[in-house]
Amino acid sequence: MRPTEQLKQSVAGDWQAATTHAFCRELSDGTLPLDKMRWYLQQDYQFVDGFVRLLASAIAHAPSLADSVPAAQFLAIITGPENTYFLRSLDALGVDPTDDLAPVTHEFQNLMAEAAASGRYENMLAVLIVAEWIYLDWATPVNPPAADLPFWFAEWITLHAGDGFEAVVAYLRDQLDQVWPGLSPEAQAEVTRLFTRAVALERAFFDSAYAA
């Protein structure tokens, strides 16, 4: 079994809870209350700052140019189409993106900063994989979105499904699968800790958004 699959199976409960969350279900069918979506967008937009820094660190620590190119291409999507989606959605829903961070958002920012500061490529991958793979898993079954969904729902689904996004997740998983056998037991344990914590925080983030 692939190392990344083993990591996913080790946190199956939190993974299932996140990818089948009521927040995700209601977003996809258009019944999610807008106050919950406003909270989510405001917090997630601030999450992107740490994510961009972590992804840039992973690019800088990739073993080769060939290993870094897909991540660099993905960084252009995050800072291009996805950033534009956030700005359009925040404006349409009247959300101030500079409001204070919620505790769960702050915790996730700290986790991303910890992974980046470690200087360890595998630690960065552990957190990046969770952030993208969970979204692929929940968005794929509801893609394409219903034609009558508002863009702030529909485009959030299409940004996280389809061939292009599947390729991003496959690339990130391949990178960690390749380096895993060369890691010491201590390094593997650290990757596992970061992966597990990231999954728990993804679940907690959806919980907080749904309770907003």
PDB file of C-alpha atoms in Angstrom:
ATOM      1  CA  MET A   1       0.000   0.000   0.000  1.00  0.00           C
ATOM      2  CA  ARG A   2       1.212   3.493  -0.807  1.00  0.00           C
ATOM      3  CA  PRO A   3       2.497   5.478   2.182  1.00  0.00           C
ATOM      4  CA  THR A   4       0.003   8.264   1.546  1.00  0.00           C
ATOM      5  CA  GLU A   5      -2.849   5.762   1.492  1.00  0.00           C
ATOM      6  CA  GLN A   6      -1.639   4.326   4.788  1.00  0.00           C
ATOM      7  CA  LEU A   7      -1.586   7.823   6.271  1.00  0.00           C
ATOM      8  CA  LYS A   8      -5.138   8.441   5.076  1.00  0.00           C
ATOM      9  CA  GLN A   9      -6.385   5.158   6.500  1.00  0.00           C
ATOM     10  CA  SER A  10      -4.780   5.932   9.853  1.00  0.00           C
ATOM     11  CA  VAL A  11      -7.135   8.922  10.232  1.00  0.00           C
ATOM     12  CA  ALA A  12     -10.172   7.391   8.537  1.00  0.00           C
ATOM     13  CA  GLY A  13     -12.656   8.709  11.094  1.00  0.00           C
ATOM     14  CA  ASP A  14     -11.686  12.374  10.822  1.00  0.00           C
ATOM     15  CA  TRP A  15     -11.218  12.043   7.066  1.00  0.00           C
ATOM     16  CA  GLN A  16     -14.721  10.662   6.573  1.00  0.00           C
ATOM     17  CA  ALA A  17     -16.198  13.284   8.886  1.00  0.00           C
ATOM     18  CA  ALA A  18     -14.527  16.104   6.935  1.00  0.00           C
ATOM     19  CA  THR A  19     -15.303  14.875   3.423  1.00  0.00           C
ATOM     20  CA  THR A  20     -18.970  14.108   4.175  1.00  0.00           C
ATOM     21  CA  HIS A  21     -19.536  17.091   6.459  1.00  0.00           C
ATOM     22  CA  ALA A  22     -22.940  18.781   6.512  1.00  0.00           C
ATOM     23  CA  PHE A  23     -21.182  21.991   5.500  1.00  0.00           C
ATOM     24  CA  CYS A  24     -19.960  20.353   2.278  1.00  0.00           C
ATOM     25  CA  ARG A  25     -23.292  18.655   1.562  1.00  0.00           C
ATOM     26  CA  GLU A  26     -25.282  21.836   2.004  1.00  0.00           C
ATOM     27  CA  LEU A  27     -22.788  23.883  -0.004  1.00  0.00           C
ATOM     28  CA  SER A  28     -23.125  21.472  -2.910  1.00  0.00           C
ATOM     29  CA  ASP A  29     -26.925  21.474  -2.905  1.00  0.00           C
ATOM     30  CA  GLY A  30     -27.212  25.215  -2.354  1.00  0.00           C
ATOM     31  CA  THR A  31     -28.922  25.063   1.048  1.00  0.00           C
ATOM     32  CA  LEU A  32     -25.970  26.259   3.128  1.00  0.00           C
ATOM     33  CA  PRO A  33     -26.976  29.433   5.023  1.00  0.00           C
ATOM     34  CA  LEU A  34     -25.048  32.399   3.707  1.00  0.00           C
ATOM     35  CA  ASP A  35     -23.831  33.414   7.167  1.00  0.00           C
ATOM     36  CA  LYS A  36     -21.958  30.109   7.338  1.00  0.00           C
ATOM     37  CA  MET A  37     -20.470  30.643   3.880  1.00  0.00           C
ATOM     38  CA  ARG A  38     -19.479  34.197   4.791  1.00  0.00           C
ATOM     39  CA  TRP A  39     -17.615  32.969   7.877  1.00  0.00           C
ATOM     40  CA  TYR A  40     -15.968  30.219   5.878  1.00  0.00           C
ATOM     41  CA  LEU A  41     -14.793  32.488   3.056  1.00  0.00           C
ATOM     42  CA  GLN A  42     -13.495  35.156   5.422  1.00  0.00           C
ATOM     43  CA  GLN A  43     -11.480  32.621   7.389  1.00  0.00           C
ATOM     44  CA  ASP A  44     -10.325  30.539   4.438  1.00  0.00           C
ATOM     45  CA  TYR A  45      -9.096  33.589   2.560  1.00  0.00           C
ATOM     46  CA  GLN A  46      -6.773  34.331   5.469  1.00  0.00           C
ATOM     47  CA  PHE A  47      -5.748  30.666   5.509  1.00  0.00           C
ATOM     48  CA  VAL A  48      -4.526  31.099   1.915  1.00  0.00           C
ATOM     49  CA  ASP A  49      -1.729  33.413   3.060  1.00  0.00           C
ATOM     50  CA  GLY A  50      -0.087  30.648   5.074  1.00  0.00           C
ATOM     51  CA  PHE A  51      -0.805  28.085   2.393  1.00  0.00           C
ATOM     52  CA  VAL A  52       0.957  30.141  -0.280  1.00  0.00           C
ATOM     53  CA  ARG A  53       4.000  30.518   1.949  1.00  0.00           C
ATOM     54  CA  LEU A  54       4.055  26.784   2.663  1.00  0.00           C
ATOM     55  CA  LEU A  55       3.699  25.873  -1.008  1.00  0.00           C
ATOM     56  CA  ALA A  56       6.468  28.315  -1.937  1.00  0.00           C
ATOM     57  CA  SER A  57       8.698  26.709   0.699  1.00  0.00           C
ATOM     58  CA  ALA A  58       7.986  23.275  -0.748  1.00  0.00           C
ATOM     59  CA  ILE A  59       8.947  24.533  -4.207  1.00  0.00           C
ATOM     60  CA  ALA A  60      12.227  25.825  -2.794  1.00  0.00           C
ATOM     61  CA  HIS A  61      12.963  22.482  -1.109  1.00  0.00           C
ATOM     62  CA  ALA A  62      11.937  20.173  -3.952  1.00  0.00           C
ATOM     63  CA  PRO A  63      14.686  17.715  -4.930  1.00  0.00           C
ATOM     64  CA  SER A  64      14.910  18.943  -8.525  1.00  0.00           C
ATOM     65  CA  LEU A  65      13.475  21.413 -11.015  1.00  0.00           C
ATOM     66  CA  ALA A  66      11.265  18.684 -12.446  1.00  0.00           C
ATOM     67  CA  ASP A  67       9.881  18.041  -8.969  1.00  0.00           C
ATOM     68  CA  SER A  68       9.178  21.732  -8.372  1.00  0.00           C
ATOM     69  CA  VAL A  69       7.469  22.662 -11.658  1.00  0.00           C
ATOM     70  CA  PRO A  70       4.006  21.168 -10.926  1.00  0.00           C
ATOM     71  CA  ALA A  71       3.937  22.908  -7.552  1.00  0.00           C
ATOM     72  CA  ALA A  72       4.944  26.203  -9.159  1.00  0.00           C
ATOM     73  CA  GLN A  73       2.145  25.819 -11.690  1.00  0.00           C
ATOM     74  CA  PHE A  74      -0.300  25.126  -8.871  1.00  0.00           C
ATOM     75  CA  LEU A  75       0.936  28.199  -6.992  1.00  0.00           C
ATOM     76  CA  ALA A  76      -0.047  30.268 -10.033  1.00  0.00           C
ATOM     77  CA  ILE A  77      -3.586  28.879  -9.784  1.00  0.00           C
ATOM     78  CA  ILE A  78      -3.864  29.654  -6.072  1.00  0.00           C
ATOM     79  CA  THR A  79      -2.651  33.221  -6.556  1.00  0.00           C
ATOM     80  CA  GLY A  80      -4.603  33.642  -9.814  1.00  0.00           C
ATOM     81  CA  PRO A  81      -8.017  32.024 -10.403  1.00  0.00           C
ATOM     82  CA  GLU A  82      -8.562  30.975  -6.786  1.00  0.00           C
ATOM     83  CA  ASN A  83      -7.598  34.377  -5.407  1.00  0.00           C
ATOM     84  CA  THR A  84      -9.940  36.002  -7.929  1.00  0.00           C
ATOM     85  CA  TYR A  85     -12.748  33.666  -6.824  1.00  0.00           C
ATOM     86  CA  PHE A  86     -12.248  34.760  -3.225  1.00  0.00           C
ATOM     87  CA  LEU A  87     -12.267  38.462  -4.082  1.00  0.00           C
ATOM     88  CA  ARG A  88     -15.429  38.153  -6.187  1.00  0.00           C
ATOM     89  CA  SER A  89     -17.218  36.042  -3.573  1.00  0.00           C
ATOM     90  CA  LEU A  90     -16.219  38.212  -0.634  1.00  0.00           C
ATOM     91  CA  ASP A  91     -17.426  41.286  -2.490  1.00  0.00           C
ATOM     92  CA  ALA A  92     -20.700  39.695  -3.588  1.00  0.00           C
ATOM     93  CA  LEU A  93     -21.496  38.511  -0.063  1.00  0.00           C
ATOM     94  CA  GLY A  94     -20.341  41.702   1.664  1.00  0.00           C
ATOM     95  CA  VAL A  95     -17.570  40.100   3.686  1.00  0.00           C
ATOM     96  CA  ASP A  96     -14.648  41.961   5.236  1.00  0.00           C
ATOM     97  CA  PRO A  97     -11.647  39.649   4.720  1.00  0.00           C
ATOM     98  CA  THR A  98      -9.591  41.382   7.406  1.00  0.00           C
ATOM     99  CA  ASP A  99     -11.673  40.297  10.410  1.00  0.00           C
ATOM    100  CA  ASP A 100      -9.887  38.447  13.193  1.00  0.00           C
ATOM    101  CA  LEU A 101      -8.784  34.851  12.791  1.00  0.00           C
ATOM    102  CA  ALA A 102     -10.901  32.198  14.458  1.00  0.00           C
ATOM    103  CA  PRO A 103      -8.986  29.870  16.817  1.00  0.00           C
ATOM    104  CA  VAL A 104      -9.059  26.959  14.348  1.00  0.00           C
ATOM    105  CA  THR A 105      -7.743  29.151  11.542  1.00  0.00           C
ATOM    106  CA  HIS A 106      -4.957  30.381  13.787  1.00  0.00           C
ATOM    107  CA  GLU A 107      -4.061  26.791  14.678  1.00  0.00           C
ATOM    108  CA  PHE A 108      -3.901  25.820  11.019  1.00  0.00           C
ATOM    109  CA  GLN A 109      -1.744  28.848  10.243  1.00  0.00           C
ATOM    110  CA  ASN A 110       0.611  27.763  13.007  1.00  0.00           C
ATOM    111  CA  LEU A 111       0.762  24.216  11.648  1.00  0.00           C
ATOM    112  CA  MET A 112       1.627  25.438   8.154  1.00  0.00           C
ATOM    113  CA  ALA A 113       4.268  27.775   9.545  1.00  0.00           C
ATOM    114  CA  GLU A 114       5.729  24.904  11.585  1.00  0.00           C
ATOM    115  CA  ALA A 115       5.955  22.662   8.518  1.00  0.00           C
ATOM    116  CA  ALA A 116       7.588  25.410   6.456  1.00  0.00           C
ATOM    117  CA  ALA A 117      10.043  26.352   9.204  1.00  0.00           C
ATOM    118  CA  SER A 118      11.142  22.733   9.606  1.00  0.00           C
ATOM    119  CA  GLY A 119      13.025  22.933   6.319  1.00  0.00           C
ATOM    120  CA  ARG A 120      11.917  19.366   5.649  1.00  0.00           C
ATOM    121  CA  TYR A 121      10.277  18.726   2.286  1.00  0.00           C
ATOM    122  CA  GLU A 122       8.322  15.742   3.580  1.00  0.00           C
ATOM    123  CA  ASN A 123       6.813  17.797   6.418  1.00  0.00           C
ATOM    124  CA  MET A 124       5.622  20.443   3.983  1.00  0.00           C
ATOM    125  CA  LEU A 125       4.114  17.785   1.739  1.00  0.00           C
ATOM    126  CA  ALA A 126       2.277  16.194   4.673  1.00  0.00           C
ATOM    127  CA  VAL A 127       0.256  19.355   5.322  1.00  0.00           C
ATOM    128  CA  LEU A 128      -0.170  20.343   1.667  1.00  0.00           C
ATOM    129  CA  ILE A 129      -1.527  16.912   0.765  1.00  0.00           C
ATOM    130  CA  VAL A 130      -4.193  17.047   3.455  1.00  0.00           C
ATOM    131  CA  ALA A 131      -5.313  20.532   2.476  1.00  0.00           C
ATOM    132  CA  GLU A 132      -5.879  19.495  -1.142  1.00  0.00           C
ATOM    133  CA  TRP A 133      -6.768  15.795  -0.980  1.00  0.00           C
ATOM    134  CA  ILE A 134      -9.665  16.289   1.455  1.00  0.00           C
ATOM    135  CA  TYR A 135     -11.136  18.885  -0.892  1.00  0.00           C
ATOM    136  CA  LEU A 136     -10.755  16.608  -3.884  1.00  0.00           C
ATOM    137  CA  ASP A 137     -12.548  13.829  -2.008  1.00  0.00           C
ATOM    138  CA  TRP A 138     -15.566  15.918  -1.047  1.00  0.00           C
ATOM    139  CA  ALA A 139     -15.852  17.947  -4.259  1.00  0.00           C
ATOM    140  CA  THR A 140     -15.467  15.161  -6.822  1.00  0.00           C
ATOM    141  CA  PRO A 141     -18.813  13.415  -6.140  1.00  0.00           C
ATOM    142  CA  VAL A 142     -20.711  16.713  -6.552  1.00  0.00           C
ATOM    143  CA  ASN A 143     -18.906  17.898  -9.685  1.00  0.00           C
ATOM    144  CA  PRO A 144     -20.200  19.284 -11.992  1.00  0.00           C
ATOM    145  CA  PRO A 145     -22.298  21.470  -9.692  1.00  0.00           C
ATOM    146  CA  ALA A 146     -25.975  22.118 -10.290  1.00  0.00           C
ATOM    147  CA  ALA A 147     -26.533  24.740 -12.971  1.00  0.00           C
ATOM    148  CA  ASP A 148     -28.550  26.991 -10.660  1.00  0.00           C
ATOM    149  CA  LEU A 149     -25.981  27.208  -7.858  1.00  0.00           C
ATOM    150  CA  PRO A 150     -24.678  30.722  -7.098  1.00  0.00           C
ATOM    151  CA  PHE A 151     -21.100  31.144  -8.274  1.00  0.00           C
ATOM    152  CA  TRP A 152     -19.741  31.317  -4.715  1.00  0.00           C
ATOM    153  CA  PHE A 153     -20.900  27.721  -4.258  1.00  0.00           C
ATOM    154  CA  ALA A 154     -20.435  26.350  -7.771  1.00  0.00           C
ATOM    155  CA  GLU A 155     -16.943  27.664  -8.432  1.00  0.00           C
ATOM    156  CA  TRP A 156     -15.677  26.444  -5.070  1.00  0.00           C
ATOM    157  CA  ILE A 157     -16.630  22.961  -6.230  1.00  0.00           C
ATOM    158  CA  THR A 158     -15.091  23.258  -9.695  1.00  0.00           C
ATOM    159  CA  LEU A 159     -11.854  24.665  -8.281  1.00  0.00           C
ATOM    160  CA  HIS A 160     -11.417  21.445  -6.298  1.00  0.00           C
ATOM    161  CA  ALA A 161     -12.467  18.782  -8.785  1.00  0.00           C
ATOM    162  CA  GLY A 162     -11.728  17.673 -12.326  1.00  0.00           C
ATOM    163  CA  ASP A 163      -8.646  16.454 -14.119  1.00  0.00           C
ATOM    164  CA  GLY A 164      -6.438  19.433 -13.301  1.00  0.00           C
ATOM    165  CA  PHE A 165      -7.007  19.305  -9.570  1.00  0.00           C
ATOM    166  CA  GLU A 166      -6.765  15.509  -9.535  1.00  0.00           C
ATOM    167  CA  ALA A 167      -3.336  15.893 -11.127  1.00  0.00           C
ATOM    168  CA  VAL A 168      -2.250  18.292  -8.359  1.00  0.00           C
ATOM    169  CA  VAL A 169      -3.218  15.849  -5.632  1.00  0.00           C
ATOM    170  CA  ALA A 170      -1.612  12.947  -7.521  1.00  0.00           C
ATOM    171  CA  TYR A 171       1.613  14.948  -7.841  1.00  0.00           C
ATOM    172  CA  LEU A 172       1.743  15.844  -4.139  1.00  0.00           C
ATOM    173  CA  ARG A 173       1.063  12.247  -3.135  1.00  0.00           C
ATOM    174  CA  ASP A 174       3.706  10.947  -5.539  1.00  0.00           C
ATOM    175  CA  GLN A 175       6.277  13.306  -4.067  1.00  0.00           C
ATOM    176  CA  LEU A 176       5.706  12.049  -0.530  1.00  0.00           C
ATOM    177  CA  ASP A 177       5.446   8.418  -1.623  1.00  0.00           C
ATOM    178  CA  GLN A 178       8.856   8.745  -3.303  1.00  0.00           C
ATOM    179  CA  VAL A 179      10.681  10.255  -0.348  1.00  0.00           C
ATOM    180  CA  TRP A 180       9.015   8.135   2.331  1.00  0.00           C
ATOM    181  CA  PRO A 181      11.240   5.011   2.054  1.00  0.00           C
ATOM    182  CA  GLY A 182      14.376   7.101   2.616  1.00  0.00           C
ATOM    183  CA  LEU A 183      13.089   8.705   5.812  1.00  0.00           C
ATOM    184  CA  SER A 184      14.235   7.625   9.227  1.00  0.00           C
ATOM    185  CA  PRO A 185      11.613   6.227  11.616  1.00  0.00           C
ATOM    186  CA  GLU A 186      11.714   9.540  13.484  1.00  0.00           C
ATOM    187  CA  ALA A 187      11.108  11.510  10.287  1.00  0.00           C
ATOM    188  CA  GLN A 188       8.231   9.212   9.313  1.00  0.00           C
ATOM    189  CA  ALA A 189       6.707   9.720  12.749  1.00  0.00           C
ATOM    190  CA  GLU A 190       6.930  13.498  12.312  1.00  0.00           C
ATOM    191  CA  VAL A 191       5.213  13.319   8.919  1.00  0.00           C
ATOM    192  CA  THR A 192       2.493  11.173  10.469  1.00  0.00           C
ATOM    193  CA  ARG A 193       2.006  13.668  13.309  1.00  0.00           C
ATOM    194  CA  LEU A 194       1.657  16.602  10.923  1.00  0.00           C
ATOM    195  CA  PHE A 195      -0.662  14.713   8.595  1.00  0.00           C
ATOM    196  CA  THR A 196      -2.871  13.614  11.495  1.00  0.00           C
ATOM    197  CA  ARG A 197      -3.020  17.105  12.954  1.00  0.00           C
ATOM    198  CA  ALA A 198      -3.874  18.639   9.587  1.00  0.00           C
ATOM    199  CA  VAL A 199      -6.787  16.242   9.065  1.00  0.00           C
ATOM    200  CA  ALA A 200      -8.136  16.972  12.552  1.00  0.00           C
ATOM    201  CA  LEU A 201      -7.933  20.713  11.841  1.00  0.00           C
ATOM    202  CA  GLU A 202      -9.723  20.338   8.490  1.00  0.00           C
ATOM    203  CA  ARG A 203     -12.576  18.625  10.298  1.00  0.00           C
ATOM    204  CA  ALA A 204     -12.564  21.278  13.013  1.00  0.00           C
ATOM    205  CA  PHE A 205     -12.587  24.022  10.384  1.00  0.00           C
ATOM    206  CA  PHE A 206     -15.775  22.644   8.820  1.00  0.00           C
ATOM    207  CA  ASP A 207     -17.269  22.220  12.301  1.00  0.00           C
ATOM    208  CA  SER A 208     -16.530  25.858  13.128  1.00  0.00           C
ATOM    209  CA  ALA A 209     -17.907  27.097   9.811  1.00  0.00           C
ATOM    210  CA  TYR A 210     -21.099  25.135  10.248  1.00  0.00           C
ATOM    211  CA  ALA A 211     -21.549  26.450  13.784  1.00  0.00           C
ATOM    212  CA  ALA A 212     -21.011  30.056  12.683  1.00  0.00           C
TER     213      ALA A 212
END
